[in-house]
Structures are given as C-alpha cells and as structure tokens.
mmCIF file of C-alpha atoms in Angstrom:
data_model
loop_
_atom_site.group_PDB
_atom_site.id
_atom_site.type_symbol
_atom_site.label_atom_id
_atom_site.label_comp_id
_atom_site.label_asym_id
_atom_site.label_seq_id
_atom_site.Cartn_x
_atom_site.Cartn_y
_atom_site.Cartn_z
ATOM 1 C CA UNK A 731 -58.972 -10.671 -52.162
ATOM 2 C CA UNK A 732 -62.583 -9.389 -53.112
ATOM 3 C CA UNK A 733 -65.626 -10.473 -51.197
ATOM 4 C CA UNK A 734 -65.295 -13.512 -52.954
ATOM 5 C CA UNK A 735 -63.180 -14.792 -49.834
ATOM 6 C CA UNK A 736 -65.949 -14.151 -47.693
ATOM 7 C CA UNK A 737 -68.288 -16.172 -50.017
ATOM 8 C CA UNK A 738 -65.810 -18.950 -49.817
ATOM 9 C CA UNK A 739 -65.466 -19.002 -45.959
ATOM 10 C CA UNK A 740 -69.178 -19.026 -45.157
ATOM 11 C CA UNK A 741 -69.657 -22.072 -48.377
ATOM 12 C CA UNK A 742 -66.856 -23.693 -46.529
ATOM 13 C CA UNK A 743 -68.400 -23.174 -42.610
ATOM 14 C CA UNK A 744 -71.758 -24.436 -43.956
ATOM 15 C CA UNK A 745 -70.547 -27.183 -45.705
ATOM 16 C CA UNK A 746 -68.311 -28.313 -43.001
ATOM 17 C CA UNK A 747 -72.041 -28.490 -40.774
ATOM 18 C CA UNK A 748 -73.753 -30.637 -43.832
ATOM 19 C CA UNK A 749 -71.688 -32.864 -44.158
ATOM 20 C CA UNK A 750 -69.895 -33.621 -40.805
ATOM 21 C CA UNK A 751 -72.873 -34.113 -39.666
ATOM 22 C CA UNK A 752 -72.465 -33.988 -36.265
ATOM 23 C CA UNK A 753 -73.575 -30.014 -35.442
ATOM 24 C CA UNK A 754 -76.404 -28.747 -36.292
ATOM 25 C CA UNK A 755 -76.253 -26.283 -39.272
ATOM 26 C CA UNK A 756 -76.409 -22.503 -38.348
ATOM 27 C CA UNK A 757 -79.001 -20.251 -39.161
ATOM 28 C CA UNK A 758 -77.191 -17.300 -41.533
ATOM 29 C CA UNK A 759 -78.091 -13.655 -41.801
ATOM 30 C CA UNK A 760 -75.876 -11.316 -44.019
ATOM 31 C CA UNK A 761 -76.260 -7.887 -43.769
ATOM 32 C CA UNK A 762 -75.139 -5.312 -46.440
ATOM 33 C CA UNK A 763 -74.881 -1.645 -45.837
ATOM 34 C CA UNK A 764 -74.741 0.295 -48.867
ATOM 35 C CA UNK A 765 -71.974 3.689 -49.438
ATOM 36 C CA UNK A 766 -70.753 3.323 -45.937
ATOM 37 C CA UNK A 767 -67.289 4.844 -45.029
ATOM 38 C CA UNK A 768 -64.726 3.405 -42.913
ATOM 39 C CA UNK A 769 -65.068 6.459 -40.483
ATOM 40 C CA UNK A 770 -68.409 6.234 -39.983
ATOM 41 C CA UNK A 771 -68.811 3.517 -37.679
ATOM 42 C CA UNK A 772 -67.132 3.131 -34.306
ATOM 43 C CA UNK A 773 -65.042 -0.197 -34.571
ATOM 44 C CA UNK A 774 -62.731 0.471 -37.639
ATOM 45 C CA UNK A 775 -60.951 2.259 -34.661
ATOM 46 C CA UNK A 776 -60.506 5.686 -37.017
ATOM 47 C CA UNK A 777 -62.584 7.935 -34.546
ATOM 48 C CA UNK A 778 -65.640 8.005 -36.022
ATOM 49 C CA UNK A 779 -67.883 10.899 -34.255
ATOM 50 C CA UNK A 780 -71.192 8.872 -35.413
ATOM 51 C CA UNK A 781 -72.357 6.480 -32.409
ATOM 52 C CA UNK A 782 -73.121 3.031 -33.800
ATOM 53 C CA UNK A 783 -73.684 1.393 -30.393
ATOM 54 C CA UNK A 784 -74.923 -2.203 -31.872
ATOM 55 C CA UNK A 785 -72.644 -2.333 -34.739
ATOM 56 C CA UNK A 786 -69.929 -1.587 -32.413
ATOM 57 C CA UNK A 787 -70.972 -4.255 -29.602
ATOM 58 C CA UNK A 788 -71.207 -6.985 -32.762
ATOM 59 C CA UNK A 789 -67.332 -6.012 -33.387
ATOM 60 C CA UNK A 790 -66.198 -6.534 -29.905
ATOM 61 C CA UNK A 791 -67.608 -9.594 -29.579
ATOM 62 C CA UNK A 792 -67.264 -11.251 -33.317
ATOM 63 C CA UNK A 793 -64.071 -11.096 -35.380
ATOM 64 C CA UNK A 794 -63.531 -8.219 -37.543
ATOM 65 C CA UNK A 795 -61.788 -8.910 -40.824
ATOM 66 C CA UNK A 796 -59.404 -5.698 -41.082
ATOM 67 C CA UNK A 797 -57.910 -6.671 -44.249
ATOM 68 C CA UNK A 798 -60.974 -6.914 -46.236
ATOM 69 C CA UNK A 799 -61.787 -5.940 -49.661
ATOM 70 C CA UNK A 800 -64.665 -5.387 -51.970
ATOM 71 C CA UNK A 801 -65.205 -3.977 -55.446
ATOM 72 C CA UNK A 802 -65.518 -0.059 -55.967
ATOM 73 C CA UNK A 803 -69.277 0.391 -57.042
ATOM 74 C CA UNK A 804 -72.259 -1.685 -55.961
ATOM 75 C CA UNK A 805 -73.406 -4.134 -58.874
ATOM 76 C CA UNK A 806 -69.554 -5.558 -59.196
ATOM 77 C CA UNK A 807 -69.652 -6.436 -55.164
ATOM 78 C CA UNK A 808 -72.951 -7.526 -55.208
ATOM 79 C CA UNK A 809 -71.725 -10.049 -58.151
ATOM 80 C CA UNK A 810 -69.085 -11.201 -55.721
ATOM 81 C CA UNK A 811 -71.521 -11.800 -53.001
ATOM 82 C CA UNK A 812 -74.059 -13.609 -54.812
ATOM 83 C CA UNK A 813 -71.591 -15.650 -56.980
ATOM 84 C CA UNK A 814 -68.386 -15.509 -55.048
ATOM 85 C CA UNK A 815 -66.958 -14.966 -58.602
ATOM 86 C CA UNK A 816 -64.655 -11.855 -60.070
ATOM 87 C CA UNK A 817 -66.925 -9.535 -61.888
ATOM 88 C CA UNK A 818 -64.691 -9.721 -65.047
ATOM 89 C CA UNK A 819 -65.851 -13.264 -65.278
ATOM 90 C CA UNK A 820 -69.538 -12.049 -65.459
ATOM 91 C CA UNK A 821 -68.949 -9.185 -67.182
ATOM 92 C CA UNK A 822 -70.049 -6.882 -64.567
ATOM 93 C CA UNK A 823 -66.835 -4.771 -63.627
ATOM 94 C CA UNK A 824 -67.743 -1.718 -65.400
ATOM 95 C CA UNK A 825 -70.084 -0.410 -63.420
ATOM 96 C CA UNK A 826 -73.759 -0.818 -61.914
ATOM 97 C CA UNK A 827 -76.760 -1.703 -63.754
ATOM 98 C CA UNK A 828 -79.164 1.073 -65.101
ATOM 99 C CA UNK A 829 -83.001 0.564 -65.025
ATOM 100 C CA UNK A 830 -82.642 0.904 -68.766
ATOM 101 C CA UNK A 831 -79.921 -1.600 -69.453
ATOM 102 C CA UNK A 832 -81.125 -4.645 -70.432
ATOM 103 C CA UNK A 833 -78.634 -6.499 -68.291
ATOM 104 C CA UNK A 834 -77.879 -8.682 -65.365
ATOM 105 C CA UNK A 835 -76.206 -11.383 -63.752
ATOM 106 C CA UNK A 836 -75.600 -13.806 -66.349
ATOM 107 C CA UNK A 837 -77.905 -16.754 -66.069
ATOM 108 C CA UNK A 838 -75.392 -19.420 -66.062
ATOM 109 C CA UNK A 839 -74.111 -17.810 -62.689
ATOM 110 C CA UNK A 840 -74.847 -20.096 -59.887
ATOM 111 C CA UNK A 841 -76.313 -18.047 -56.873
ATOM 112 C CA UNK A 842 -75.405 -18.574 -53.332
ATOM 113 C CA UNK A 843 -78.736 -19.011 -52.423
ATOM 114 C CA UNK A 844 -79.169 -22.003 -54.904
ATOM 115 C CA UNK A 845 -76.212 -23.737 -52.954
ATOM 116 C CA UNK A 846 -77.875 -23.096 -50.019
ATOM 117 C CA UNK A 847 -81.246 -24.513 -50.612
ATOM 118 C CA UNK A 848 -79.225 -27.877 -51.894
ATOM 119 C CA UNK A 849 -78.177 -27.832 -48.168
ATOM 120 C CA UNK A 850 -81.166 -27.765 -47.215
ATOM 121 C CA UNK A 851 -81.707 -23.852 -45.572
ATOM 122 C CA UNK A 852 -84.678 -22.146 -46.406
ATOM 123 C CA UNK A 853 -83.703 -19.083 -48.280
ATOM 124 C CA UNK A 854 -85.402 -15.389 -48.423
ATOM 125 C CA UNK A 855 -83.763 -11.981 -49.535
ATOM 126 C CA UNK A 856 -84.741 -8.761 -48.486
ATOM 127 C CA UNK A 857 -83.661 -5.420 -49.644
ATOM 128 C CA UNK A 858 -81.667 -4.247 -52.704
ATOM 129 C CA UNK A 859 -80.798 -6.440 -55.624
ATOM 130 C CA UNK A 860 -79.005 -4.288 -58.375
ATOM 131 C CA UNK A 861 -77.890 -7.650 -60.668
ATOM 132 C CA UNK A 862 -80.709 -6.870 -63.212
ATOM 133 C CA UNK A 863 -84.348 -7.278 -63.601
ATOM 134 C CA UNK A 864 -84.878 -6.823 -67.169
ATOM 135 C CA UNK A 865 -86.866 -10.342 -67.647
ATOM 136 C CA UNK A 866 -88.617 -12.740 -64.772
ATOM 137 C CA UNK A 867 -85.438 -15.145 -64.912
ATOM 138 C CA UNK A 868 -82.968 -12.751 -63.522
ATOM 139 C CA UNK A 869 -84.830 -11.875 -60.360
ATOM 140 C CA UNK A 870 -83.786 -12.832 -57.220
ATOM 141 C CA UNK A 871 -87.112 -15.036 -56.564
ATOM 142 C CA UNK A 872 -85.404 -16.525 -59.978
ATOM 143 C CA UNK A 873 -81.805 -17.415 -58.306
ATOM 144 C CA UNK A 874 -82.506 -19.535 -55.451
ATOM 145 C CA UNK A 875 -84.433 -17.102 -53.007
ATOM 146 C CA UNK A 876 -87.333 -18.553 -51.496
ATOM 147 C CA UNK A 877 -89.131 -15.979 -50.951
ATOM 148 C CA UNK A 878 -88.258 -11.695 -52.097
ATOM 149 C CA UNK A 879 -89.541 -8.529 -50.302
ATOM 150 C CA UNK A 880 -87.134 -5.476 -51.628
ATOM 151 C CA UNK A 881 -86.135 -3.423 -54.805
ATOM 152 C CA UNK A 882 -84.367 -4.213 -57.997
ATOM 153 C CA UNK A 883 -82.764 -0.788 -59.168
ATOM 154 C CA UNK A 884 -80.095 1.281 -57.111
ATOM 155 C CA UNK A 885 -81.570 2.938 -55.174
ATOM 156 C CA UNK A 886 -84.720 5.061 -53.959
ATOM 157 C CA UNK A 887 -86.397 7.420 -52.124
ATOM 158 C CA UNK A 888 -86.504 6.360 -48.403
ATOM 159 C CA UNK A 889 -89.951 7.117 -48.091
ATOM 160 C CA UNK A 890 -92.216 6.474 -50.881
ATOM 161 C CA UNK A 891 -90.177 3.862 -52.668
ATOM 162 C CA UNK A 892 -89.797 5.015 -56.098
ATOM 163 C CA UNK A 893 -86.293 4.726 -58.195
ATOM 164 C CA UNK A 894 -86.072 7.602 -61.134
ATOM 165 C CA UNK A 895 -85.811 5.915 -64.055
ATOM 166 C CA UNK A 896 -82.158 5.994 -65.251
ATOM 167 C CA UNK A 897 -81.635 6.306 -68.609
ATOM 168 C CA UNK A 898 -85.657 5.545 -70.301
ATOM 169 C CA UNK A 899 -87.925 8.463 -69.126
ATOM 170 C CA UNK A 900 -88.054 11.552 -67.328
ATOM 171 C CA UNK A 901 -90.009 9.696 -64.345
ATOM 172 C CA UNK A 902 -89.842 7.748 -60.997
ATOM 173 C CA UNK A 903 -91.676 4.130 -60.639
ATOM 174 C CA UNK A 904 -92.633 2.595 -57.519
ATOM 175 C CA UNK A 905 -89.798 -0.556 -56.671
ATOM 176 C CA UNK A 906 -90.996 -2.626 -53.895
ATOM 177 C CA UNK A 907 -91.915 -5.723 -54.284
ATOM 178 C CA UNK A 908 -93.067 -8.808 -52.654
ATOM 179 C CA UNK A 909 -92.289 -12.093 -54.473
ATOM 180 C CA UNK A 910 -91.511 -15.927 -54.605
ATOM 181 C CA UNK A 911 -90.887 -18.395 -58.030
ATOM 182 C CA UNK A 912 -94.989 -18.292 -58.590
ATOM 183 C CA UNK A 913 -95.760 -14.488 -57.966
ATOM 184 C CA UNK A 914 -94.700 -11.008 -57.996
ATOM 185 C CA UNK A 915 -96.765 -8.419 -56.291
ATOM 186 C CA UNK A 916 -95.980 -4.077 -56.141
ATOM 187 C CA UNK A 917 -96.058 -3.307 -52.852
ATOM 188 C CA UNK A 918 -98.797 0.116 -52.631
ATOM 189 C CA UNK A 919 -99.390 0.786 -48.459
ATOM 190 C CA UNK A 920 -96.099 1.658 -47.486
ATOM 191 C CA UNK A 921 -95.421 5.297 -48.590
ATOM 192 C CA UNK A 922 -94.319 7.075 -45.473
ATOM 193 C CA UNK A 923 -92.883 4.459 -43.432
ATOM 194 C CA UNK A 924 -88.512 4.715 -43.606
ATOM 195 C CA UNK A 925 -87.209 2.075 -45.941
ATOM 196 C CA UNK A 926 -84.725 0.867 -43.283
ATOM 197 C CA UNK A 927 -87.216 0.339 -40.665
ATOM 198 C CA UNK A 928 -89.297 -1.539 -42.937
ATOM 199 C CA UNK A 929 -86.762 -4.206 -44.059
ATOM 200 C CA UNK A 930 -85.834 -4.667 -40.508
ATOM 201 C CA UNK A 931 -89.345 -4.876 -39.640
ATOM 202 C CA UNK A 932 -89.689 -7.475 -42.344
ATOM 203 C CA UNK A 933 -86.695 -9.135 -41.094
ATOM 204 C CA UNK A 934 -87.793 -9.656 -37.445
ATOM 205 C CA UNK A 935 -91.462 -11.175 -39.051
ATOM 206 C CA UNK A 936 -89.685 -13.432 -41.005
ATOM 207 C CA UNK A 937 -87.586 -14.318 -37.919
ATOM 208 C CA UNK A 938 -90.593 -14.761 -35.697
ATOM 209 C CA UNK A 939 -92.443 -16.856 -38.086
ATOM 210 C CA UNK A 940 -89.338 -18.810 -38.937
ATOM 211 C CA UNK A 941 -89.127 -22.827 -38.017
ATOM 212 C CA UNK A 942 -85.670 -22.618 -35.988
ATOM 213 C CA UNK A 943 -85.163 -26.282 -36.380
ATOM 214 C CA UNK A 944 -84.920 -25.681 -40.420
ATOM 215 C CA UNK A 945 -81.881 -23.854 -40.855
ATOM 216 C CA UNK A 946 -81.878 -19.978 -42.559
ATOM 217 C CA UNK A 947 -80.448 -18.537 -44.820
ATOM 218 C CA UNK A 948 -81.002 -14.221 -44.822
ATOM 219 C CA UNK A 949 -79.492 -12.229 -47.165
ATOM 220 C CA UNK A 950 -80.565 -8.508 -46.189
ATOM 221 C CA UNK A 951 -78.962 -5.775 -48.029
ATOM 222 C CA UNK A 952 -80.147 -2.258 -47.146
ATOM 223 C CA UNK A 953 -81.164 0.675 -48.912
ATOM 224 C CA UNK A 954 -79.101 2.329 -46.097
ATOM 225 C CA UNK A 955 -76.628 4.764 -46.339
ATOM 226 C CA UNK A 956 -77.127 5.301 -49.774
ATOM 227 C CA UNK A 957 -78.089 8.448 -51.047
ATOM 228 C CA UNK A 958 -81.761 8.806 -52.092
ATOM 229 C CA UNK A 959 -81.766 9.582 -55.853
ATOM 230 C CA UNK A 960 -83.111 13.088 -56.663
ATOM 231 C CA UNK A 961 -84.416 13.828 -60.119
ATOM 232 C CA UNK A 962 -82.013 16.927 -60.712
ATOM 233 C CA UNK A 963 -81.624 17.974 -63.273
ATOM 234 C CA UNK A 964 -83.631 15.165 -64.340
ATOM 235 C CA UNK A 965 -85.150 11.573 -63.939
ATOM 236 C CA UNK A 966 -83.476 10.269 -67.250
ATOM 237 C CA UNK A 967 -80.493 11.331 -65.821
ATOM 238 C CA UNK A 968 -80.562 11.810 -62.078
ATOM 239 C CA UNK A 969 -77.041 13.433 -60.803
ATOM 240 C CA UNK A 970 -77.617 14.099 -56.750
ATOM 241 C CA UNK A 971 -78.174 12.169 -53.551
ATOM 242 C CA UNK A 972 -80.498 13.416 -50.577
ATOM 243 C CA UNK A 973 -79.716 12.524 -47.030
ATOM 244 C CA UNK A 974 -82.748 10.847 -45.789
ATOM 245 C CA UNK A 975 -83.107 9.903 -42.140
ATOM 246 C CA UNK A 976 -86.313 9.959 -39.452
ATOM 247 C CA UNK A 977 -85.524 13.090 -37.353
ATOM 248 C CA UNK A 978 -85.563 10.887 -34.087
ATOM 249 C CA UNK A 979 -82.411 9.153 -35.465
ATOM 250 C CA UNK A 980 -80.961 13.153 -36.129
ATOM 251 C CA UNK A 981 -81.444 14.218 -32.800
ATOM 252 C CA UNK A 982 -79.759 10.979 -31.640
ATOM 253 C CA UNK A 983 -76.291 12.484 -33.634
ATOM 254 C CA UNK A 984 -76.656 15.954 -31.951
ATOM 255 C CA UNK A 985 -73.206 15.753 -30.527
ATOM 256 C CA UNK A 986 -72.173 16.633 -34.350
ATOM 257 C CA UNK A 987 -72.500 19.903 -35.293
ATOM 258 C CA UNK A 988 -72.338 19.719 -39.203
ATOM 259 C CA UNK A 989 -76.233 19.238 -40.318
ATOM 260 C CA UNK A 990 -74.877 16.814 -43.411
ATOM 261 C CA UNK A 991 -72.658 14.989 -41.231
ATOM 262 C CA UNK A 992 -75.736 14.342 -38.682
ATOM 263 C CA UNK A 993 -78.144 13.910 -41.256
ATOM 264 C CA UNK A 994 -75.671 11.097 -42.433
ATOM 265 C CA UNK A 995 -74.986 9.927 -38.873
ATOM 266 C CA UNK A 996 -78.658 9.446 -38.662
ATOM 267 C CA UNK A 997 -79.040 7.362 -41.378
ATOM 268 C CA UNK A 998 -76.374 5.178 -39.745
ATOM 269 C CA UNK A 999 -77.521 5.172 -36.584
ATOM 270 C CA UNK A 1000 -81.479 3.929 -38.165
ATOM 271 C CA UNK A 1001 -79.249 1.090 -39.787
ATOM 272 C CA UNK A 1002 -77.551 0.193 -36.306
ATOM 273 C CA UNK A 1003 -81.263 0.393 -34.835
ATOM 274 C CA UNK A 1004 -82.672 -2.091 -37.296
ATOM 275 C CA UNK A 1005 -79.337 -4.795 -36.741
ATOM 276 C CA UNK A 1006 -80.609 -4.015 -32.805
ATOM 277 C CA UNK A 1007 -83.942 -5.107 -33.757
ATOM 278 C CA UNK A 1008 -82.765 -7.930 -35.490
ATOM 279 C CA UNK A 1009 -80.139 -9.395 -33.204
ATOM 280 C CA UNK A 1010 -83.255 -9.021 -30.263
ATOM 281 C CA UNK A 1011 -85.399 -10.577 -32.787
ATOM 282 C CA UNK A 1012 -83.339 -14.044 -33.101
ATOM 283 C CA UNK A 1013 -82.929 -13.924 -29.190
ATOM 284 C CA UNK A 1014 -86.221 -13.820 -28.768
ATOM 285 C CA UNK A 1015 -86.930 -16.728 -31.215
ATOM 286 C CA UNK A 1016 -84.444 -19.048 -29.190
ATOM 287 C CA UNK A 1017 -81.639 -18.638 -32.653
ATOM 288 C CA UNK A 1018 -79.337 -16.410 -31.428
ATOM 289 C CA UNK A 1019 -77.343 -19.249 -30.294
ATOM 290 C CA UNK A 1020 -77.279 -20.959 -33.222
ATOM 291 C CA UNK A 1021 -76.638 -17.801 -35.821
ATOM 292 C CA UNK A 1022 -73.643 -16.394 -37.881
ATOM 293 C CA UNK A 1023 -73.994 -12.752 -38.426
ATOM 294 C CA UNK A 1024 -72.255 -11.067 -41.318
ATOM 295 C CA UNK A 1025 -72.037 -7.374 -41.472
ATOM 296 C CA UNK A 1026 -70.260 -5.757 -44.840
ATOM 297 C CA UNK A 1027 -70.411 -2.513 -46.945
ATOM 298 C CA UNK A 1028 -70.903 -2.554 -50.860
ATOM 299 C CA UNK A 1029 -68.049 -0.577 -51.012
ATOM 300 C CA UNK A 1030 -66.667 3.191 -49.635
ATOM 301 C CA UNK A 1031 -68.898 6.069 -49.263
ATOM 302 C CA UNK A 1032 -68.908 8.499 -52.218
ATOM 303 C CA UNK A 1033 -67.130 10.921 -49.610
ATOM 304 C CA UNK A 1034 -66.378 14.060 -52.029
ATOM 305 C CA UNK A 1035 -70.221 14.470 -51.779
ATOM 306 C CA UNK A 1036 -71.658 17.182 -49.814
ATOM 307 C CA UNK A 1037 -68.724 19.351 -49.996
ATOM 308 C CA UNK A 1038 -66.693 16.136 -48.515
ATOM 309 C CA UNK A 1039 -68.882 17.201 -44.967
ATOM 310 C CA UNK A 1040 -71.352 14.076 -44.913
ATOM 311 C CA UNK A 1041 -69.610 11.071 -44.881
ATOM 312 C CA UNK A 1042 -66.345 9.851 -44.613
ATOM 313 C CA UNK A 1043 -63.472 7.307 -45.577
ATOM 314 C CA UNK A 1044 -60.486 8.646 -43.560
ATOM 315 C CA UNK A 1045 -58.045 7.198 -42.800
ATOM 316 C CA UNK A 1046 -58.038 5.493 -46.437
ATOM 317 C CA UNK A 1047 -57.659 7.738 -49.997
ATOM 318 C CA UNK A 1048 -60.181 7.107 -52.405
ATOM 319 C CA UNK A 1049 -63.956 7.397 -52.269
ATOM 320 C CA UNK A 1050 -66.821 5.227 -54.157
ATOM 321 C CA UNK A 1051 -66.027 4.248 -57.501
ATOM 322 C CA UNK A 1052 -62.142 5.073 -56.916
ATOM 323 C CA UNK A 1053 -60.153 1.765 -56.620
ATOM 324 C CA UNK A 1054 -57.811 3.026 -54.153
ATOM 325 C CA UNK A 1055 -57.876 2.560 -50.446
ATOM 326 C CA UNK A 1056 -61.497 3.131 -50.386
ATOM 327 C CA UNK A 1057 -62.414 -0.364 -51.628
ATOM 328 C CA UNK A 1058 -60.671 -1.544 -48.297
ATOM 329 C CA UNK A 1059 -63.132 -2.076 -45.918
ATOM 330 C CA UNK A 1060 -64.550 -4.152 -42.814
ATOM 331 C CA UNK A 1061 -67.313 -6.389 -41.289
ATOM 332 C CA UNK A 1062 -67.546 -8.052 -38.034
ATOM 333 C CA UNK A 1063 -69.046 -11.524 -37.560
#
C-alpha cells in the first residue's frame, strides 16, 4: 500500500508502548527527503555512484522496507503521512498545492501529531509542509505540532528562503517561519546559510534542549533534494529547478564526472550530513537508545530533468508525477 502502512505501523508501535505500559515509550524522528531517486542512495542496492555513507550505515543496521510505496507528487504523500489516509478521501490526489490555491488539508483530518500529543509526546515539525496555509487553522502549529520552524509552499531557494509565488504575482516571498498555537514569526537573519544545514541545525537544538524522559515526537521533512524553484520564464508561473548544494558537499562527489549529477550528489550527500548530525545529536543527549528513526522519500525524483543526467530512478520506469515504478520506493528504520 501507500505510506499509509507506515502511518499505521508506527500508530500501532506507539500505542503498543502507551498502553502496555511496561516500556518506556520511544522518542520518534521521521525524516522526509523530498524528489529523491531510488539510485541515488547506496542501500537500494541499484549502484548508486553518489556516496551516502550515513544513510547507508542506518540501512544496514535498521530494516529496509523494499516493497514500499508512496504517492507520485508531494502534497498527496504528505496527506498520507500526516493522516495515514488515501488522498482521494481528502481530496488531495490531483496534485500539490499552489501558493495561490486556497486549499489544504481538510480540517476534519485528524493529524498524526494530534494522536501523538494524546499519548502524551511532545510534538514539533520542522521543514516543509505543502498541505495548505491559506488561513491560521490549516498550519501545522494548527494540527497538533507543538512547536513549527519551516516553510509552507513547495519549495525554495536554498539560500535565501523565498518560494516564487505560483500562480498570484510575478514575485518571490520570504517562507520561513518560526511558530507555535499563540504566534507566528518570519524568520529575517538567515539568508546565506543552506536550508538543509539549518533544519538539521534546528533539529540537533531541539534535541539538546529536549527533556529525554518526555517522549518526542519529530517530524522533519527537508527541503532537500528538491529542486530550487527558478522564476523562468516567470514567478507566476515558475517552470525550472536549480541544483543547489554548498561546494564542500560538490567536491565530496568528485568521483562523478557529470557536473549535474555531482551537483545533485551534493545535495544528497548535505542531506546524509545533516541525518549524521542528527543521529550524533540523540547520542549525545543519552536518546539514541531509546529512538525509532524513519527515513522516506515524498516520492521519485523528476529524473527526465537535466537532460535525464542529474538524478536518477533506475532500475524502476517512471519519474515524479508518473505512477509507474517510480512511486516504489524505500526507507530504512
């Protein structure tokens, strides 16, 4: 099935803690890449040429769910995830939500992170949203999250944060945000510092300050690998991606000739940086122990992009928004 079965299975493993009784309940962090192809990581076993060291370690030593499948396009998964629901039941299978659309996840919808305050984990969120934003209600900080620190829209630039505006102006907005039930605050001093390391970085302060005998909850979906949107031929309308990675994480891929393909590379191997940060992060806090790590993709990567040189979903057929092989993909836990 969908990613609903992974909803289901973590529900069930949680539950199973509250009300046995007997363990104590796990601390929970889910991580989301976004776009990224099945040959682009080592431990789908296709070959992948991109090193993904940490991703790969988390695979040998968790189970990987080979037979895994998610929706073709982002806002329909994400609907799975947060709902563990079909997105026909939502209305949401069409396709992903436009800044101008005044949509989202229908209210009604209960959020995982609503069940998982009732068990009593605190909850936070940080990263990309895409379920609609259009009024205060359908915000994450709305749905059960604690506490926010990410962007509602698609997607942005990797460096200064701002999402074209799809659909109601020839213009980008800044989309970062840090916010609760009681506020909602732009976030202004960040411009130059590399989207994924700055949701990690949030990640391991939230980890650090976190009370490891009150169980968490961490729902981080990345920016990362997603194309940043460029503003050709237009903002209204944007219609290309840009390959956006710190060159330190380039030089890292050198073994790969292609400059796409190790542009790409190094925008995986920043995400496989910031899990390492992470995973060193809950060590250090004395909740490694006690953690279940979840590690999925949105869906394929939109591979025909780039001349089909940057990313990649071979072995499998189809390509982002294609529901072929494509939406067949993996995670280790």
């Amino acid at each position: 099935g969908l990613a609903i079965d992974m909803i289901q299975s973590v529900l069930c493993l949680c539950l199973v803690f509250v009300v046995d009784g007997l363990a104590e309940k796990p601390h929970i962090v889910w991580i989301v890449a976004d776009d990224l192809g099945w040959n682009d990581v080592g431990f789908t076993g296709s070959g992948s040429n991109v090193h993904s060291p940490t991703l790969d370690r988390l695979a040998r030593s968790g189970v990987v769910l080979a037979n895994y499948y998610v929706s073709p396009i982002c806002t329909p998964s994400r609907n799975c995830f947060m709902t563990g629901r079909y997105p026909i039941h939502t209305g949401l299978q069409h396709g992903v939500i436009v800044d101008s659309m005044p949509n989202a996840l229908p209210i009604n919808e209960t959020v995982v992170a609503s069940v998982m305050k009732q068990a009593g984990y605190s909850t936070h969120m940080i990263g990309k949203w895409h379920l609609g934003f259009y009024k205060h209600e359908y915000t994450p900080q709305r749905r059960g999250f604690d506490t926010f620190y990410g962007y509602y829209t698609g997607n942005l630039e990797f460096w200064n944060h701002t999402s074209p505006c799809w659909g109601c102006g020839n213009y980008t907005a800044l989309d970062l945000h840090r916010a609760s039930a009681t506020h909602d605050e732009p976030i202004r001093d960040q411009s130059g510092v590399y989207s994924t390391n700055l949701f990690a970085s949030e990640a391991v302060k939230l980890i650090e300050s976190h009370d490891k005998n009150t169980p968490m909850f961490l729902y981080l979906p990345f920016e990362a690998v997603h194309g940043a949107a460029s503003c050709d031929p237009n903002c209204y309308h944007p219609s290309g991606d840009l390959l956006q990675a710190p060159q330190y994480y380039i030089n890292q891929q050198s073994h790969i000739q292609d400059m796409d393909r190790r542009t790409y590379a190094g925008m995986v191997g920043a995400l496989d940086d910031a899990v390492t940060n992470i995973t060193e992060a809950l060590e250090s806090a004395g909740m490694w122990n006690n953690t279940l790590i979840v590690f999925t993709t949105d869906n394929g990567a939109p591979a025909s992009h780039f001349d089909g040189r940057a990313m990649n979903n071979w072995p499998l057929r189809g390509q982002k928004g294609k529901k072929q092989d494509d939406i067949k993909t993996d995670r280790p836990i």
